[in-house]
């Protein structure tokens, strides 16, 4: 079952911090908007980080404590696993191999005998209280005092058939963890993650007792993702602002051009003379006015024709139009067009025929009023 890791006790970056525990400090006062932005950015990083890890796998050094108290050192790169050496104490050959591996991502896996594992279920509705539930049960789940242990837990992302969530808990004492860290010090290693279990070597620990706080590579990766996300969001905000500004400027320019064009039309209309060239220009300008535009005629037809009439043919010529289609009330179309002041001389130009679906097929021509005609004496 897929699990979500919920480490409870933030781990240290140094051995002394692990032994002493984490000091609690009062959170600094921040604004609600700042908290919201931080939470949103953290949630975004949580979603993106697994994909980044999958696309850019890093070399890891996995140190495993065996039951015979030896240490085994594995170099893990993707699915490739290479044993670098074994032994309880460092030797010159192993030290050289560890330096050549150049693995800053170090994982220490304690032997199972030094770690306590526990599993229990909680109702799905109590997922938000999982941390408190685990803490309240630690005295029964582990043989150590609460102040003397480090622990973490993983909660399943989906409830099982019984409607409950599985919680796996891993814990060990600070004394045991400190002794294991002491063993790695002569090798010049400081683990990024601490845990135990039967997880395959080519997979990261399912439960990190450090809680990811000592994972230097992970902190750098999260900072990089956050920086890129911040840059992208900032650039997007500037781009949106620039787009809105350009749009407003374009609309203002269009308004100015319309006003200039209207003034030019008025001057042309008021110009003296009655030459053929002037009359042609006047007619052209009139045909370009909104009342004479084709879309205006189409709007008029849409308002006049009943809903049960469908057009599949429309031709608009200067002063005349032709429509073709089907209707349940084809005989009434001529009257509807004639009753509108925009149209006149409406007539059928082909016989009305009845179709198989009961509708009448028609073809009509009609003249329409233009400014030049309306202005004629």
Short mmCIF file of C-alpha atoms in Angstrom, two decimals:
data_model
loop_
_atom_site.label_atom_id
_atom_site.label_comp_id
_atom_site.label_asym_id
_atom_site.label_seq_id
_atom_site.Cartn_x
_atom_site.Cartn_y
_atom_site.Cartn_z
CA UNK A 1 0.00 0.00 0.00
CA UNK A 2 1.33 3.45 -0.86
CA UNK A 3 2.44 5.37 2.20
CA UNK A 4 3.05 9.03 2.95
CA UNK A 5 6.04 9.68 5.19
CA UNK A 6 5.28 11.82 8.23
CA UNK A 7 8.49 12.13 10.28
CA UNK A 8 7.61 13.42 13.70
CA UNK A 9 10.85 14.39 15.39
CA UNK A 10 12.96 16.66 13.14
CA UNK A 11 16.42 15.13 12.93
CA UNK A 12 19.70 16.91 13.57
CA UNK A 13 22.45 17.80 11.21
CA UNK A 14 25.08 16.82 13.77
CA UNK A 15 25.44 14.00 16.26
CA UNK A 16 25.21 16.36 19.25
CA UNK A 17 21.81 17.61 18.10
CA UNK A 18 20.52 14.05 17.74
CA UNK A 19 21.58 13.14 21.27
CA UNK A 20 20.34 16.36 22.86
CA UNK A 21 17.07 16.56 20.90
CA UNK A 22 15.53 19.47 19.14
CA UNK A 23 15.05 22.69 21.09
CA UNK A 24 11.65 24.24 20.66
CA UNK A 25 11.59 27.90 19.75
CA UNK A 26 8.69 30.31 19.48
CA UNK A 27 7.67 30.89 15.88
CA UNK A 28 8.30 34.35 14.52
CA UNK A 29 5.28 36.48 13.85
CA UNK A 30 4.48 36.67 10.17
CA UNK A 31 1.58 38.05 8.24
CA UNK A 32 -1.25 35.77 7.13
CA UNK A 33 -0.53 36.53 3.47
CA UNK A 34 3.14 35.60 3.92
CA UNK A 35 2.15 32.34 5.63
CA UNK A 36 -0.26 31.58 2.82
CA UNK A 37 2.40 32.16 0.17
CA UNK A 38 4.91 29.98 2.03
CA UNK A 39 2.35 27.21 2.41
CA UNK A 40 1.38 27.38 -1.26
CA UNK A 41 5.03 27.32 -2.35
CA UNK A 42 5.80 24.40 -0.03
CA UNK A 43 2.80 22.45 -1.37
CA UNK A 44 3.94 23.14 -4.94
CA UNK A 45 7.47 21.90 -4.13
CA UNK A 46 6.03 18.76 -2.51
CA UNK A 47 4.24 17.96 -5.77
CA UNK A 48 7.13 18.77 -8.11
CA UNK A 49 10.01 17.32 -6.08
CA UNK A 50 9.29 13.60 -6.75
CA UNK A 51 9.28 14.26 -10.49
CA UNK A 52 12.57 16.15 -10.26
CA UNK A 53 14.14 13.29 -8.27
CA UNK A 54 12.89 10.76 -10.82
CA UNK A 55 14.24 12.72 -13.80
CA UNK A 56 17.61 13.47 -12.22
CA UNK A 57 18.66 10.57 -9.98
CA UNK A 58 21.68 11.26 -7.76
CA UNK A 59 24.44 8.98 -6.56
CA UNK A 60 23.83 7.78 -3.02
CA UNK A 61 26.02 6.04 -0.49
CA UNK A 62 24.03 3.53 1.57
CA UNK A 63 25.67 2.23 4.74
CA UNK A 64 24.04 -0.88 6.18
CA UNK A 65 24.68 -2.23 9.67
CA UNK A 66 24.68 -6.03 9.60
CA UNK A 67 23.82 -8.38 12.45
CA UNK A 68 27.50 -9.29 12.90
CA UNK A 69 28.16 -5.60 13.72
CA UNK A 70 29.90 -4.94 10.39
CA UNK A 71 29.25 -2.02 8.05
CA UNK A 72 28.58 -2.54 4.34
CA UNK A 73 29.07 0.42 1.98
CA UNK A 74 27.04 0.51 -1.25
CA UNK A 75 27.20 3.06 -4.04
CA UNK A 76 23.72 3.41 -5.58
CA UNK A 77 23.16 5.23 -8.86
CA UNK A 78 19.65 4.77 -10.20
CA UNK A 79 19.13 1.00 -10.38
CA UNK A 80 22.87 0.22 -10.26
CA UNK A 81 24.22 -0.99 -6.90
CA UNK A 82 27.96 -1.47 -6.29
CA UNK A 83 29.48 -2.81 -3.08
CA UNK A 84 32.47 -0.64 -2.14
CA UNK A 85 33.54 -2.65 0.88
CA UNK A 86 32.74 -4.09 4.30
CA UNK A 87 34.23 -3.83 7.75
CA UNK A 88 33.76 -2.42 11.23
CA UNK A 89 36.70 -0.02 10.91
CA UNK A 90 38.13 2.04 8.05
CA UNK A 91 41.10 0.94 5.99
CA UNK A 92 43.08 2.83 3.41
CA UNK A 93 41.59 1.03 0.38
CA UNK A 94 37.99 1.58 1.52
CA UNK A 95 38.62 5.26 2.33
CA UNK A 96 39.95 5.77 -1.21
CA UNK A 97 36.85 4.12 -2.69
CA UNK A 98 34.56 6.28 -0.60
CA UNK A 99 36.34 9.45 -1.68
CA UNK A 100 36.29 8.35 -5.34
CA UNK A 101 32.55 7.69 -5.12
CA UNK A 102 31.94 11.41 -4.36
CA UNK A 103 28.59 10.74 -2.72
CA UNK A 104 27.39 13.63 -0.57
CA UNK A 105 24.03 11.90 -0.14
CA UNK A 106 24.70 9.36 2.65
CA UNK A 107 22.09 7.04 4.12
CA UNK A 108 22.65 4.97 7.29
CA UNK A 109 20.45 1.93 7.85
CA UNK A 110 20.56 0.55 11.39
CA UNK A 111 20.33 -3.18 11.98
CA UNK A 112 16.78 -4.33 12.68
CA UNK A 113 17.67 -5.57 16.18
CA UNK A 114 18.36 -1.98 17.24
CA UNK A 115 15.08 -0.58 15.96
CA UNK A 116 11.46 -1.03 16.95
CA UNK A 117 8.78 -1.38 14.27
CA UNK A 118 5.06 -1.04 14.94
CA UNK A 119 1.90 -0.91 12.86
CA UNK A 120 -1.65 0.08 13.71
CA UNK A 121 -4.76 1.48 12.02
CA UNK A 122 -6.74 4.65 12.47
CA UNK A 123 -10.04 5.81 10.91
CA UNK A 124 -9.61 7.81 7.72
CA UNK A 125 -11.25 10.79 9.41
CA UNK A 126 -8.38 10.96 11.90
CA UNK A 127 -5.62 11.44 9.31
CA UNK A 128 -5.02 15.06 10.35
CA UNK A 129 -4.48 13.92 13.95
CA UNK A 130 -2.04 11.12 13.03
CA UNK A 131 0.96 12.85 14.65
CA UNK A 132 -0.84 13.27 17.96
CA UNK A 133 -2.16 9.70 17.84
CA UNK A 134 1.34 8.27 17.21
CA UNK A 135 2.84 10.36 20.01
CA UNK A 136 0.18 9.25 22.46
CA UNK A 137 0.94 5.59 21.73
CA UNK A 138 4.76 5.73 21.80
CA UNK A 139 4.97 4.59 25.43
CA UNK A 140 3.20 1.37 24.40
CA UNK A 141 4.91 0.97 21.01
CA UNK A 142 8.54 1.41 22.15
CA UNK A 143 10.59 0.27 25.17
CA UNK A 144 12.22 3.68 25.63
CA UNK A 145 11.16 6.89 27.32
CA UNK A 146 9.62 9.55 25.13
CA UNK A 147 12.51 11.96 25.69
CA UNK A 148 15.12 9.30 24.82
CA UNK A 149 13.96 8.24 21.35
CA UNK A 150 13.92 9.36 17.75
CA UNK A 151 11.08 8.11 15.63
CA UNK A 152 9.14 8.63 12.43
CA UNK A 153 6.02 7.24 10.86
CA UNK A 154 4.40 6.72 7.46
CA UNK A 155 0.67 6.87 6.83
CA UNK A 156 -1.07 5.29 3.86
CA UNK A 157 -2.45 7.74 1.32
CA UNK A 158 -5.67 5.79 0.77
CA UNK A 159 -7.85 3.85 3.22
CA UNK A 160 -8.07 0.08 2.92
CA UNK A 161 -11.23 -1.99 2.34
CA UNK A 162 -12.09 -1.51 6.02
CA UNK A 163 -12.06 2.28 5.58
CA UNK A 164 -9.02 2.70 7.82
CA UNK A 165 -5.49 4.03 7.24
CA UNK A 166 -2.33 2.06 8.03
CA UNK A 167 0.39 3.73 10.10
CA UNK A 168 3.90 2.26 10.28
CA UNK A 169 6.15 3.55 13.08
CA UNK A 170 9.95 3.18 13.30
CA UNK A 171 11.84 4.20 16.44
CA UNK A 172 15.16 3.78 18.19
CA UNK A 173 16.91 5.30 21.17
CA UNK A 174 19.13 8.32 20.91
CA UNK A 175 21.92 6.32 22.53
CA UNK A 176 21.84 3.67 19.78
CA UNK A 177 21.67 6.30 17.06
CA UNK A 178 24.60 8.17 18.63
CA UNK A 179 26.74 5.02 18.75
CA UNK A 180 26.06 4.33 15.07
CA UNK A 181 27.01 7.87 14.14
CA UNK A 182 30.26 7.47 16.09
CA UNK A 183 31.12 4.45 13.96
CA UNK A 184 30.77 6.45 10.74
CA UNK A 185 32.88 9.39 11.92
CA UNK A 186 36.26 7.66 11.25
CA UNK A 187 35.12 7.08 7.67
CA UNK A 188 34.57 10.82 7.27
CA UNK A 189 30.85 10.35 6.69
CA UNK A 190 27.84 12.27 8.04
CA UNK A 191 24.55 10.62 7.10
CA UNK A 192 21.80 12.61 5.41
CA UNK A 193 19.15 10.06 6.41
CA UNK A 194 18.82 7.61 9.28
CA UNK A 195 16.51 4.62 9.40
CA UNK A 196 16.10 0.88 9.15
CA UNK A 197 13.97 -1.69 7.46
CA UNK A 198 13.80 -3.96 4.46
CA UNK A 199 13.53 -1.23 1.78
CA UNK A 200 15.48 -2.19 -1.38
CA UNK A 201 18.86 -0.45 -1.64
CA UNK A 202 17.87 1.28 -4.88
CA UNK A 203 14.98 2.95 -3.06
CA UNK A 204 15.21 5.65 -0.45
CA UNK A 205 14.18 4.96 3.13
CA UNK A 206 10.43 4.90 3.51
CA UNK A 207 10.80 6.41 7.00
CA UNK A 208 13.66 8.81 7.74
CA UNK A 209 14.28 9.35 11.45
CA UNK A 210 15.93 12.65 10.55
CA UNK A 211 12.69 13.80 8.92
CA UNK A 212 14.62 15.09 5.89
CA UNK A 213 16.23 17.84 7.98
CA UNK A 214 19.76 16.54 7.43
CA UNK A 215 19.33 15.77 3.74
CA UNK A 216 21.60 18.44 2.28
CA UNK A 217 20.89 17.41 -1.30
CA UNK A 218 17.15 17.52 -0.68
CA UNK A 219 17.32 20.97 0.90
CA UNK A 220 19.29 22.28 -2.06
CA UNK A 221 16.87 20.67 -4.49
CA UNK A 222 13.85 22.17 -2.75
CA UNK A 223 15.53 25.60 -2.70
CA UNK A 224 16.21 25.32 -6.44
CA UNK A 225 12.62 24.31 -7.20
CA UNK A 226 11.33 27.17 -5.05
CA UNK A 227 13.63 29.67 -6.76
CA UNK A 228 12.58 28.55 -10.23
CA UNK A 229 8.90 28.62 -9.25
CA UNK A 230 9.29 32.14 -7.82
CA UNK A 231 11.03 33.37 -10.99
CA UNK A 232 8.39 31.80 -13.23
CA UNK A 233 5.52 33.25 -11.19
CA UNK A 234 7.14 36.69 -11.13
CA UNK A 235 7.77 36.61 -14.89
CA UNK A 236 4.18 35.47 -15.47
CA UNK A 237 2.87 38.34 -13.35
CA UNK A 238 4.94 40.87 -15.32
CA UNK A 239 3.82 39.29 -18.60
CA UNK A 240 0.15 39.50 -17.57
CA UNK A 241 0.58 43.12 -16.52
CA UNK A 242 2.29 43.99 -19.80
CA UNK A 243 -0.47 42.24 -21.76
CA UNK A 244 -3.21 44.16 -19.95
CA UNK A 245 -1.35 47.42 -20.51
CA UNK A 246 -0.87 46.69 -24.23
CA UNK A 247 -4.55 45.75 -24.54
CA UNK A 248 -5.69 48.97 -22.90
CA UNK A 249 -3.39 50.99 -25.16
CA UNK A 250 -4.72 49.18 -28.24
CA UNK A 251 -8.33 49.84 -27.25
CA UNK A 252 -7.53 53.53 -26.71
CA UNK A 253 -5.82 53.71 -30.11
CA UNK A 254 -8.81 52.07 -31.81
CA UNK A 255 -11.15 54.57 -30.19
CA UNK A 256 -8.99 57.44 -31.43
CA UNK A 257 -8.94 56.01 -34.98
CA UNK A 258 -12.73 55.57 -34.94
CA UNK A 259 -13.17 59.19 -33.90
CA UNK A 260 -10.78 60.36 -36.65
CA UNK A 261 -12.61 58.24 -39.25
CA UNK A 262 -15.99 59.62 -38.15
CA UNK A 263 -14.73 63.17 -38.57
CA UNK A 264 -13.40 62.34 -42.03
CA UNK A 265 -16.77 60.89 -43.05
CA UNK A 266 -18.60 63.96 -41.85
CA UNK A 267 -16.28 66.23 -43.80
CA UNK A 268 -16.79 64.15 -46.95
CA UNK A 269 -20.56 64.07 -46.56
CA UNK A 270 -20.67 67.85 -46.09
CA UNK A 271 -18.35 68.52 -49.05
CA UNK A 272 -19.85 70.51 -51.90
CA UNK A 273 -20.23 69.29 -55.46
CA UNK A 274 -22.30 66.57 -57.17
CA UNK A 275 -19.83 64.91 -59.49
CA UNK A 276 -20.08 61.23 -60.37
CA UNK A 277 -16.90 60.51 -58.44
CA UNK A 278 -18.30 62.17 -55.29
CA UNK A 279 -21.59 60.25 -55.57
CA UNK A 280 -19.70 56.97 -55.92
CA UNK A 281 -17.57 57.76 -52.86
CA UNK A 282 -20.67 58.75 -50.92
CA UNK A 283 -22.40 55.46 -51.80
CA UNK A 284 -19.28 53.49 -50.83
CA UNK A 285 -19.10 55.21 -47.42
CA UNK A 286 -22.81 54.62 -46.88
CA UNK A 287 -22.41 50.93 -47.62
CA UNK A 288 -19.66 50.76 -44.99
CA UNK A 289 -21.86 52.17 -42.21
CA UNK A 290 -23.07 49.70 -39.56
CA UNK A 291 -26.71 49.90 -40.72
CA UNK A 292 -25.77 48.73 -44.20
CA UNK A 293 -23.20 46.08 -43.23
CA UNK A 294 -24.03 42.48 -44.01
CA UNK A 295 -23.92 41.41 -40.40
CA UNK A 296 -26.70 43.91 -39.67
CA UNK A 297 -28.94 42.27 -42.30
CA UNK A 298 -28.15 38.84 -40.88
CA UNK A 299 -29.13 40.06 -37.41
CA UNK A 300 -32.40 41.45 -38.83
CA UNK A 301 -33.18 38.11 -40.48
CA UNK A 302 -32.45 36.23 -37.27
CA UNK A 303 -34.91 38.47 -35.41
CA UNK A 304 -37.64 38.20 -38.08
CA UNK A 305 -37.60 34.53 -39.02
CA UNK A 306 -39.37 32.10 -36.63
CA UNK A 307 -37.44 29.54 -34.62
CA UNK A 308 -38.70 26.65 -36.75
CA UNK A 309 -37.05 28.12 -39.88
CA UNK A 310 -33.54 27.08 -40.87
CA UNK A 311 -31.41 28.64 -43.60
CA UNK A 312 -28.82 26.73 -45.60
CA UNK A 313 -28.31 29.39 -48.24
CA UNK A 314 -27.76 33.16 -48.02
CA UNK A 315 -26.54 35.57 -50.69
CA UNK A 316 -26.40 39.34 -50.16
CA UNK A 317 -25.92 41.65 -53.12
CA UNK A 318 -26.16 45.46 -53.17
CA UNK A 319 -29.86 46.22 -52.53
CA UNK A 320 -31.00 42.58 -52.76
CA UNK A 321 -30.64 39.32 -50.89
CA UNK A 322 -31.58 35.68 -51.52
CA UNK A 323 -32.36 33.11 -48.79
CA UNK A 324 -33.02 29.38 -49.04
CA UNK A 325 -33.90 26.78 -46.45
CA UNK A 326 -36.77 24.89 -44.84
CA UNK A 327 -39.58 25.87 -42.51
CA UNK A 328 -42.83 24.61 -41.06
CA UNK A 329 -44.42 27.99 -41.87
CA UNK A 330 -42.89 28.78 -45.26
CA UNK A 331 -46.10 30.47 -46.47
CA UNK A 332 -45.84 33.09 -43.73
CA UNK A 333 -42.25 34.12 -44.48
CA UNK A 334 -43.15 36.61 -47.25
CA UNK A 335 -45.50 38.51 -44.93
CA UNK A 336 -42.93 38.57 -42.12
CA UNK A 337 -40.33 40.11 -44.43
CA UNK A 338 -42.75 42.64 -45.93
CA UNK A 339 -43.89 43.76 -42.47
CA UNK A 340 -40.35 44.76 -41.59
CA UNK A 341 -39.41 48.28 -42.79
CA UNK A 342 -35.95 47.11 -43.79
CA UNK A 343 -37.21 44.72 -46.54
CA UNK A 344 -39.58 45.04 -49.51
CA UNK A 345 -40.52 43.21 -52.73
CA UNK A 346 -40.15 39.81 -51.03
CA UNK A 347 -41.20 36.87 -53.27
CA UNK A 348 -40.69 33.16 -53.83
CA UNK A 349 -38.36 32.49 -56.78
CA UNK A 350 -38.99 28.73 -56.79
CA UNK A 351 -41.99 26.55 -55.94
CA UNK A 352 -42.37 25.63 -52.28
CA UNK A 353 -41.94 21.84 -51.94
CA UNK A 354 -42.81 19.51 -49.08
CA UNK A 355 -39.89 17.37 -47.81
CA UNK A 356 -40.02 13.86 -46.32
CA UNK A 357 -39.72 15.29 -42.80
CA UNK A 358 -42.86 17.40 -43.30
CA UNK A 359 -41.02 20.68 -43.67
CA UNK A 360 -41.43 23.07 -46.63
CA UNK A 361 -38.47 23.83 -48.85
CA UNK A 362 -38.34 27.48 -50.01
CA UNK A 363 -36.22 30.02 -51.87
CA UNK A 364 -36.97 33.75 -51.48
CA UNK A 365 -35.52 36.99 -52.79
CA UNK A 366 -36.13 40.39 -51.20
CA UNK A 367 -34.86 43.91 -51.61
CA UNK A 368 -33.60 45.83 -48.62
CA UNK A 369 -33.45 49.51 -47.80
CA UNK A 370 -30.12 51.26 -48.13
CA UNK A 371 -29.23 54.79 -47.07
CA UNK A 372 -29.02 55.98 -50.63
CA UNK A 373 -32.50 54.62 -51.38
CA UNK A 374 -33.91 55.98 -48.17
CA UNK A 375 -32.46 59.40 -48.92
CA UNK A 376 -33.84 59.45 -52.48
CA UNK A 377 -36.82 61.78 -53.02
#
